[in-house]
Coordinates of C-alpha atoms in Angstrom, one line a residue:
L1 CA 126.7 -91.0 -4.7
Q2 CA 124.3 -90.8 -1.7
L3 CA 125.9 -89.2 1.4
D4 CA 123.2 -89.5 3.9
R5 CA 119.4 -89.1 4.4
T6 CA 117.2 -87.4 7.0
E7 CA 114.5 -89.0 9.2
T8 CA 111.0 -89.2 7.8
A9 CA 108.6 -86.5 8.9
V10 CA 105.2 -88.2 9.1
N11 CA 102.1 -86.6 7.5
N12 CA 103.7 -83.2 7.1
L13 CA 103.8 -80.8 4.2
N14 CA 106.1 -78.3 6.0
P15 CA 108.7 -80.5 7.6
A16 CA 111.8 -79.2 9.6
F17 CA 114.3 -82.0 9.5
A18 CA 116.3 -82.5 12.7
K19 CA 119.1 -84.5 11.0
K20 CA 122.3 -82.5 10.3
F21 CA 124.7 -83.4 7.5
I22 CA 128.4 -83.0 8.2
V23 CA 130.4 -82.1 5.1
D24 CA 134.1 -81.3 4.9
Y25 CA 134.5 -77.8 3.4
H26 CA 137.3 -76.9 1.0
F27 CA 137.2 -73.3 -0.3
E28 CA 139.5 -74.0 -3.2
E29 CA 137.2 -76.7 -4.7
V30 CA 133.8 -76.6 -6.3
Q31 CA 131.8 -79.0 -4.1
K32 CA 128.6 -80.0 -5.8
L33 CA 125.6 -81.0 -3.7
K34 CA 122.1 -82.3 -4.6
F35 CA 119.2 -82.4 -2.2
A36 CA 116.3 -84.7 -3.2
L37 CA 113.0 -85.1 -1.4
F38 CA 110.8 -88.1 -1.3
D39 CA 107.5 -89.1 0.1
Q40 CA 108.0 -92.3 2.0
D41 CA 105.4 -94.9 1.0
K42 CA 106.9 -98.3 1.9
S43 CA 109.3 -99.4 4.5
S44 CA 111.8 -100.0 1.7
M45 CA 115.3 -98.6 1.8
Q46 CA 115.4 -98.3 -2.1
L47 CA 114.7 -94.7 -3.2
Y48 CA 112.9 -95.7 -6.4
E49 CA 110.1 -97.3 -4.3
H50 CA 109.2 -93.8 -2.9
D51 CA 107.5 -90.9 -4.6
F52 CA 109.9 -88.2 -5.8
L53 CA 108.9 -84.7 -4.7
G54 CA 111.6 -82.6 -6.3
E55 CA 115.3 -81.8 -5.9
F56 CA 117.7 -78.9 -5.8
S57 CA 121.4 -78.7 -6.8
C58 CA 124.0 -76.2 -5.8
T59 CA 127.6 -75.9 -4.5
L60 CA 128.6 -75.9 -0.9
G61 CA 130.1 -72.4 -1.6
M62 CA 126.7 -71.1 -2.5
I63 CA 125.2 -72.3 0.8
V64 CA 128.1 -71.0 2.9
S65 CA 128.2 -67.6 1.3
S66 CA 124.4 -67.0 1.9
K67 CA 124.4 -68.8 5.3
K68 CA 120.9 -69.8 4.5
I69 CA 119.2 -70.3 1.1
T70 CA 115.6 -71.0 0.1
R71 CA 115.0 -72.3 -3.5
T72 CA 112.3 -73.9 -5.6
L73 CA 112.3 -77.7 -5.8
L74 CA 112.8 -78.9 -9.4
L75 CA 111.9 -81.9 -11.4
G76 CA 114.6 -83.8 -13.3
N77 CA 113.9 -81.6 -16.4
G78 CA 114.6 -78.4 -14.5
K79 CA 111.0 -77.4 -14.2
P80 CA 109.4 -76.5 -10.8
A81 CA 108.0 -79.6 -8.9
G82 CA 104.8 -78.0 -7.8
K83 CA 105.0 -75.3 -5.2
G84 CA 107.6 -77.0 -3.0
M85 CA 110.5 -75.0 -1.6
I86 CA 113.6 -76.1 0.2
T87 CA 115.6 -74.1 2.8
I88 CA 119.2 -75.1 3.7
A89 CA 121.3 -73.4 6.4
A90 CA 125.0 -73.8 7.1
Q91 CA 127.0 -73.5 10.3
E92 CA 130.7 -74.2 11.0
L93 CA 131.4 -77.0 13.4
S94 CA 135.0 -76.5 14.3
D95 CA 135.5 -75.1 17.8
N96 CA 137.7 -72.1 17.3
R97 CA 137.8 -70.8 20.9
V98 CA 141.1 -70.1 22.5
I99 CA 141.9 -69.6 26.2
T100 CA 144.4 -67.1 27.5
L101 CA 145.7 -67.7 31.1
S102 CA 147.8 -65.5 33.2
M103 CA 149.3 -67.4 36.2
A104 CA 151.4 -66.6 39.2
G105 CA 152.5 -68.3 42.5
R106 CA 153.0 -67.3 46.1
K107 CA 155.1 -68.8 48.9
L108 CA 156.0 -71.9 47.0
D109 CA 158.1 -74.6 48.8
K110 CA 161.8 -74.1 48.8
K111 CA 163.5 -76.8 46.9
D112 CA 167.1 -75.5 46.3
L113 CA 170.0 -75.3 48.8
F114 CA 170.0 -71.6 48.8
G115 CA 166.4 -71.2 49.8
K116 CA 164.8 -70.5 46.4
S117 CA 163.1 -72.5 43.7
D118 CA 163.0 -72.3 39.9
P119 CA 159.3 -73.0 39.4
F120 CA 157.3 -73.9 36.3
L121 CA 153.7 -75.3 35.8
E122 CA 152.4 -78.2 33.7
F123 CA 148.7 -78.5 32.6
Y124 CA 147.1 -81.9 32.0
K125 CA 143.8 -83.1 30.7
P126 CA 142.4 -86.7 31.0
G127 CA 143.3 -88.7 27.9
D128 CA 141.0 -91.4 26.3
D129 CA 143.0 -94.1 28.2
G130 CA 142.2 -92.5 31.5
K131 CA 145.9 -91.3 31.9
W132 CA 146.7 -87.6 32.3
M133 CA 147.9 -86.0 29.1
L134 CA 150.3 -83.0 29.1
V135 CA 148.8 -80.0 27.3
H136 CA 151.0 -77.1 28.1
R137 CA 154.2 -76.3 30.1
T138 CA 155.0 -72.7 31.1
E139 CA 158.5 -71.2 31.1
V140 CA 160.8 -71.5 34.1
I141 CA 161.1 -68.5 36.4
K142 CA 164.5 -68.5 38.2
Y143 CA 165.3 -68.1 41.9
T144 CA 161.9 -67.2 43.3
L145 CA 159.1 -68.5 45.5
D146 CA 156.7 -65.9 44.1
P147 CA 156.8 -66.5 40.3
V148 CA 154.8 -64.6 37.7
W149 CA 154.5 -66.5 34.5
K150 CA 154.0 -64.9 31.0
P151 CA 150.3 -65.2 29.9
F152 CA 149.8 -68.0 27.3
T153 CA 147.1 -68.9 24.8
V154 CA 146.1 -72.4 23.8
P155 CA 143.1 -73.8 21.8
L156 CA 140.3 -74.7 24.2
V157 CA 140.0 -78.0 22.4
S158 CA 143.6 -78.8 23.4
L159 CA 143.2 -77.8 27.1
C160 CA 139.9 -79.5 27.9
D161 CA 138.4 -80.9 24.7
G162 CA 136.2 -77.8 24.5
D163 CA 134.4 -78.9 27.7
V164 CA 134.8 -76.1 30.3
E165 CA 133.5 -78.3 33.1
K166 CA 136.1 -81.1 32.5
L167 CA 138.6 -81.5 35.4
I168 CA 142.2 -80.6 34.5
K169 CA 145.3 -81.0 36.6
V170 CA 147.9 -78.4 37.2
T171 CA 151.3 -79.5 38.6
C172 CA 154.1 -77.2 39.9
Y173 CA 157.8 -78.3 39.7
D174 CA 161.2 -76.8 40.6
Y175 CA 163.4 -76.9 37.5
D176 CA 166.7 -78.8 37.6
S177 CA 169.1 -78.7 34.7
D178 CA 169.7 -82.5 35.0
G179 CA 166.0 -83.1 34.2
G180 CA 165.3 -84.4 37.8
H181 CA 162.7 -81.7 38.4
D182 CA 161.5 -81.6 42.1
F183 CA 157.7 -81.9 42.6
I184 CA 156.3 -78.9 44.6
G185 CA 152.6 -79.6 44.4
E186 CA 149.4 -79.9 42.3
F187 CA 145.7 -79.3 42.2
Q188 CA 142.7 -80.0 40.0
T189 CA 140.3 -77.4 38.6
S190 CA 138.2 -76.7 35.5
V191 CA 138.3 -74.0 32.9
A192 CA 134.8 -72.8 34.2
R193 CA 136.3 -72.4 37.7
M194 CA 139.4 -70.6 36.4
C195 CA 137.2 -68.2 34.4
E196 CA 135.9 -66.8 37.7
A197 CA 139.2 -65.0 38.0
Q198 CA 139.1 -61.3 37.2
D199 CA 141.9 -58.8 37.1
A200 CA 140.7 -57.2 40.3
L201 CA 139.8 -60.6 41.9
P202 CA 142.4 -63.3 41.2
L203 CA 141.5 -66.9 41.9
E204 CA 143.7 -68.6 44.5
L205 CA 144.2 -72.3 44.4
E206 CA 146.2 -74.3 47.0
C207 CA 149.2 -76.3 45.7
I208 CA 149.2 -79.6 47.5
N209 CA 151.9 -82.2 47.8
P210 CA 150.0 -85.4 48.8
K211 CA 153.1 -87.1 50.4
K212 CA 153.6 -84.2 52.8
Q213 CA 149.9 -84.0 53.4
K214 CA 149.9 -87.6 54.6
K215 CA 153.0 -87.2 56.8
K216 CA 152.2 -84.0 58.6
K217 CA 149.0 -83.2 60.5
S218 CA 149.8 -79.5 60.5
Y219 CA 150.5 -79.4 56.7
K220 CA 148.5 -76.7 54.9
N221 CA 149.9 -76.4 51.4
S222 CA 153.1 -76.0 49.4
G223 CA 152.2 -72.5 48.3
I224 CA 149.4 -70.9 46.4
I225 CA 148.9 -70.8 42.6
I226 CA 147.1 -67.7 41.4
V227 CA 145.0 -67.4 38.3
K228 CA 145.3 -63.7 37.6
S229 CA 143.1 -63.8 34.6
C230 CA 141.4 -66.3 32.4
K231 CA 139.7 -65.3 29.1
I232 CA 138.0 -67.4 26.4
T233 CA 137.9 -65.7 23.0
R234 CA 137.2 -66.9 19.5
D235 CA 139.9 -67.3 16.9
F236 CA 137.8 -66.5 13.8
S237 CA 138.1 -68.7 10.7
F238 CA 137.7 -67.9 7.0
L239 CA 134.3 -69.5 7.2
D240 CA 133.3 -67.2 10.1
Y241 CA 134.0 -64.2 7.9
I242 CA 132.1 -65.6 5.0
L243 CA 129.1 -66.7 7.1
G244 CA 129.3 -63.2 8.7
G245 CA 128.5 -61.8 5.2
C246 CA 131.9 -60.9 3.9
Q247 CA 131.8 -60.7 0.0
L248 CA 134.8 -61.6 -2.2
M249 CA 135.1 -58.9 -4.9
F250 CA 136.7 -60.4 -7.9
T251 CA 138.5 -58.5 -10.7
V252 CA 140.3 -59.9 -13.7
G253 CA 143.3 -58.2 -15.4
I254 CA 144.3 -59.5 -18.9
D255 CA 147.6 -59.0 -20.6
F256 CA 147.2 -57.8 -24.3
T257 CA 150.8 -57.0 -25.0
A258 CA 152.4 -57.8 -28.4
S259 CA 154.6 -60.6 -26.9
N260 CA 151.4 -62.7 -26.8
G261 CA 151.4 -63.0 -30.6
N262 CA 148.6 -62.1 -33.0
P263 CA 145.4 -63.6 -31.8
R264 CA 144.5 -64.9 -35.3
D265 CA 147.7 -66.9 -35.4
P266 CA 147.4 -70.4 -33.8
S267 CA 150.8 -69.9 -32.1
S268 CA 149.4 -66.9 -30.2
L269 CA 148.6 -67.3 -26.5
H270 CA 145.3 -65.4 -27.2
Y271 CA 144.4 -67.7 -30.1
I272 CA 141.0 -69.4 -29.2
N273 CA 141.4 -73.0 -30.3
P274 CA 138.6 -75.1 -32.0
M275 CA 137.6 -76.3 -28.5
G276 CA 136.8 -72.6 -27.7
T277 CA 139.6 -72.2 -25.1
N278 CA 143.2 -70.9 -24.6
E279 CA 145.3 -70.6 -21.5
Y280 CA 143.8 -67.2 -20.6
L281 CA 140.3 -68.6 -20.7
S282 CA 141.3 -71.7 -18.7
A283 CA 142.8 -69.5 -16.0
I284 CA 139.7 -67.3 -15.8
W285 CA 137.4 -70.3 -15.6
A286 CA 139.4 -72.2 -13.0
V287 CA 139.6 -69.3 -10.5
G288 CA 136.4 -67.5 -11.4
Q289 CA 134.0 -70.4 -11.0
I290 CA 135.1 -70.8 -7.4
I291 CA 135.1 -67.2 -6.4
Q292 CA 131.8 -66.4 -8.0
D293 CA 129.9 -68.3 -5.3
Y294 CA 131.1 -65.8 -2.8
D295 CA 129.9 -62.6 -4.5
S296 CA 126.2 -61.9 -4.2
D297 CA 125.7 -59.9 -7.4
K298 CA 128.3 -61.8 -9.5
M299 CA 129.2 -58.7 -11.4
F300 CA 133.0 -58.7 -12.0
P301 CA 135.1 -55.9 -13.5
A302 CA 137.3 -57.2 -16.3
L303 CA 140.2 -55.0 -17.4
G304 CA 142.9 -55.2 -20.1
F305 CA 146.4 -53.7 -20.3
G306 CA 149.1 -53.2 -22.9
A307 CA 146.9 -52.6 -26.0
Q308 CA 146.1 -49.8 -28.3
L309 CA 142.4 -49.0 -28.4
P310 CA 140.1 -47.6 -31.1
P311 CA 139.3 -45.0 -32.3
D312 CA 142.5 -43.1 -31.6
W313 CA 144.8 -46.1 -30.9
K314 CA 146.2 -44.7 -27.7
V315 CA 147.9 -47.4 -25.5
S316 CA 146.1 -48.2 -22.3
H317 CA 147.1 -50.1 -19.1
E318 CA 143.7 -50.3 -17.6
F319 CA 140.7 -50.5 -20.0
A320 CA 137.4 -52.2 -19.6
I321 CA 137.4 -55.1 -22.0
N322 CA 133.6 -54.5 -22.6
F323 CA 134.7 -51.0 -23.8
N324 CA 132.4 -49.4 -21.3
P325 CA 134.7 -47.4 -19.0
T326 CA 131.9 -46.3 -16.6
N327 CA 130.6 -49.9 -16.2
P328 CA 133.4 -52.4 -16.7
F329 CA 131.3 -55.1 -15.0
C330 CA 130.7 -58.5 -16.6
S331 CA 127.9 -60.8 -15.4
G332 CA 129.5 -63.9 -13.9
V333 CA 132.5 -65.8 -15.3
E334 CA 130.5 -66.4 -18.5
G335 CA 130.2 -62.6 -19.0
I336 CA 134.0 -62.2 -18.6
V337 CA 134.6 -64.9 -21.2
Q338 CA 132.2 -63.4 -23.7
A339 CA 133.6 -59.8 -23.2
Y340 CA 137.2 -61.2 -23.7
S341 CA 136.3 -63.1 -26.9
A342 CA 134.4 -60.1 -28.3
C343 CA 137.2 -57.5 -27.6
L344 CA 140.1 -59.5 -29.2
P345 CA 139.4 -58.5 -32.9
H346 CA 139.0 -54.8 -32.0
I347 CA 142.3 -54.0 -30.2
R348 CA 145.9 -53.8 -31.2
F349 CA 148.4 -55.7 -29.0
Y350 CA 151.1 -53.4 -28.0
G351 CA 153.2 -52.8 -24.8
P352 CA 154.9 -52.3 -22.4
T353 CA 153.7 -54.8 -19.7
N354 CA 152.7 -52.4 -16.9
F355 CA 151.1 -54.1 -13.9
S356 CA 150.9 -51.1 -11.5
P357 CA 147.9 -49.3 -13.0
I358 CA 145.7 -52.4 -12.6
V359 CA 147.0 -53.1 -9.1
N360 CA 146.3 -49.5 -8.1
H361 CA 142.9 -49.5 -9.7
V362 CA 141.7 -52.4 -7.5
A363 CA 143.5 -50.9 -4.5
R364 CA 141.4 -47.7 -4.8
F365 CA 138.3 -49.8 -4.3
A366 CA 139.8 -51.8 -1.5
A367 CA 140.8 -48.6 0.2
Q368 CA 137.2 -47.3 0.0
A369 CA 136.0 -50.5 1.7
T370 CA 138.2 -49.9 4.7
Q371 CA 136.3 -46.8 5.6
Q372 CA 133.4 -48.9 6.9
E373 CA 135.4 -50.6 9.6
V374 CA 133.6 -53.9 9.1
A375 CA 134.7 -57.2 7.6
S376 CA 132.3 -56.9 4.6
Q377 CA 134.4 -56.9 1.5
Y378 CA 137.7 -58.5 0.4
F379 CA 139.2 -57.9 -3.1
I380 CA 140.8 -60.4 -5.3
L381 CA 142.7 -59.4 -8.4
L382 CA 143.5 -62.1 -10.9
I383 CA 146.2 -61.0 -13.4
I384 CA 146.9 -63.3 -16.3
T385 CA 150.1 -62.4 -18.2
D386 CA 152.6 -63.9 -20.6
G387 CA 155.8 -62.6 -19.1
V388 CA 158.2 -59.9 -18.0
I389 CA 157.0 -56.9 -16.1
S390 CA 158.2 -53.5 -17.5
D391 CA 157.3 -51.3 -14.5
M392 CA 158.8 -53.6 -11.8
D393 CA 159.6 -50.7 -9.4
E394 CA 156.1 -49.2 -9.6
T395 CA 154.5 -52.7 -9.3
R396 CA 156.6 -53.5 -6.2
H397 CA 155.5 -50.2 -4.7
A398 CA 151.9 -50.8 -5.6
V399 CA 151.9 -54.3 -4.0
V400 CA 153.5 -53.1 -0.8
Q401 CA 150.8 -50.4 -0.5
A402 CA 148.1 -53.0 -1.4
S403 CA 149.3 -55.3 1.4
K404 CA 147.8 -52.9 3.9
L405 CA 144.4 -53.3 2.3
P406 CA 141.7 -56.0 2.1
M407 CA 143.1 -57.4 -1.1
S408 CA 145.0 -60.3 -2.6
I409 CA 146.6 -60.7 -6.0
I410 CA 146.8 -63.9 -8.0
I411 CA 149.1 -63.9 -11.0
V412 CA 148.8 -66.7 -13.5
G413 CA 151.7 -66.8 -15.9
V414 CA 150.8 -68.3 -19.4
G415 CA 153.2 -69.4 -22.1
N416 CA 156.8 -70.4 -21.6
A417 CA 158.5 -67.1 -20.7
D418 CA 160.9 -66.5 -17.8
F419 CA 158.8 -65.8 -14.7
A420 CA 161.5 -64.8 -12.3
A421 CA 160.0 -61.4 -11.6
M422 CA 156.6 -63.0 -10.7
E423 CA 158.3 -65.4 -8.3
F424 CA 159.9 -62.3 -6.7
L425 CA 156.5 -60.6 -6.2
D426 CA 155.2 -63.8 -4.5
G427 CA 156.8 -63.2 -1.1
D428 CA 156.9 -66.9 -0.1
S429 CA 160.7 -66.9 0.1
R430 CA 161.4 -63.4 1.4
V431 CA 159.6 -60.2 2.3
L432 CA 158.8 -58.0 -0.6
R433 CA 160.2 -54.4 -0.4
S434 CA 159.2 -51.3 -2.3
Y435 CA 161.9 -49.2 -4.1
T436 CA 161.6 -46.9 -1.1
G437 CA 162.7 -49.8 1.2
E438 CA 159.2 -50.1 2.7
E439 CA 158.3 -53.8 3.5
A440 CA 155.0 -55.5 2.7
V441 CA 152.9 -55.9 5.8
R442 CA 151.8 -59.3 4.6
D443 CA 152.3 -61.6 1.6
I444 CA 149.4 -61.0 -0.7
V445 CA 150.7 -62.3 -4.1
Q446 CA 150.3 -65.9 -5.2
F447 CA 152.1 -66.7 -8.5
V448 CA 151.4 -69.8 -10.5
P449 CA 152.9 -70.8 -13.9
F450 CA 150.1 -72.3 -16.0
R451 CA 152.6 -74.6 -17.7
D452 CA 152.8 -76.7 -14.5
F453 CA 149.1 -77.5 -14.9
R454 CA 148.7 -78.0 -18.7
N455 CA 148.2 -81.7 -18.4
A456 CA 146.6 -81.8 -14.9
P457 CA 142.9 -81.9 -14.2
K458 CA 141.5 -78.3 -14.3
E459 CA 140.7 -78.4 -10.6
T460 CA 144.3 -78.6 -9.6
L461 CA 145.0 -75.1 -11.0
A462 CA 142.3 -73.5 -8.8
K463 CA 143.6 -75.4 -5.8
A464 CA 147.1 -74.2 -6.3
V465 CA 146.0 -70.6 -6.9
L466 CA 143.4 -70.3 -4.1
A467 CA 145.0 -72.4 -1.3
E468 CA 146.5 -69.4 0.5
L469 CA 143.5 -67.1 0.1
P470 CA 141.5 -68.1 3.2
Q471 CA 144.6 -67.4 5.4
Q472 CA 145.2 -64.1 3.7
V473 CA 141.6 -63.0 4.4
V474 CA 141.7 -64.0 8.0
Q475 CA 145.1 -62.5 8.5
Y476 CA 144.0 -59.1 7.2
F477 CA 140.8 -58.8 9.3
K478 CA 142.6 -60.1 12.4
H479 CA 145.4 -57.6 11.9
R480 CA 142.7 -54.9 11.8
N481 CA 140.9 -56.3 14.8
L482 CA 137.7 -56.7 12.8
P483 CA 135.4 -59.6 13.9
P484 CA 133.1 -61.2 11.3

């Protein structure tokens, strides 16, 4: 499916194309793209009429996580097409600026019998139809002609369509409980003008009632509206952090407890069927293939728990499935899958099902990352399990501690067990507490039962599992006041 094409650069072997392609970005999907280059020979619109110069395929995630990539152009057979290279750069289009305004009034007109008013302000921008459109209304300040309103923050796009020169209208009313608010006055200004206000030098704007202005020669104004301060800041998005170089560090934790069944038995959850898969592998693929685009070295630690290990058959709750404790890293999702299949015959499934060692394992690395005070790493732990947690108190405690760190936990429940405990860790319905009574600072656990996705296309599992992740990343770095 052809999305779009650039202009033609005439007689040029090193073209820079001016045309920009606009693509909707969805973190939780694999979005495949192909860039093909042609030498324009005829005025025909049909591509096959032109000479093919090479192509390059990748995912949108790869481009975004590198911000800019340069790659060799390939022929259809995957061999290089001469010496040609292609460079692709990404930039986020959404305007994520917000404006914070702090407003006050002085000597506003009296509208009530007892010589006071109950003033509030309304902000308008011009709509597409030429009519004024209400954007924001302040709170009402009772019984005063010198109100000070609470500072408020709105998206810049809402207030002036992102155009700081655009005229906006501010109207002041005296509040009446019957809804017949009395008009005090109004003025027009722009965000650029209001931004001249500084804490030491507020901007004063006259509030005018046109009817009074017409009637009375001596009329000056109906009071002064003061812009005490006006600041534009950026509300950073997930993409801002990724484009700023933040890496997603992915770790897998796999449940090897006896309740899974003997892996040689077709009824076992670890049995690898003739198609070469099982629910564990499906979960690793679905989540891993999306996250791997956001990690530059694509080396992922893969850990197992709940099994006895050779040679002394001690039970372990955090072992490297490649049996290399000093280097538990697997290369890409394929590496995890290979290490998983290779370790199955060599371990004995045992128990209990302890989650806290693996949660604490990843938390130690996440805690190290916080010492740099930059938004450079965020850790994602995928735990795949068949059921009931044995160390619930320790796990709850571990999750509450981890909620203070740059880390999220995804739990995929396989098989048909009762997953009530998992639902409990996923703080969607209420705040998770540790056994000490301490509350989680934020919800970092996403639980998904695999059985809900058995007959669905494999993309839907990744979507359900990863949908909350971008917010969790932004929420963490924002909470720590760390910009991209």
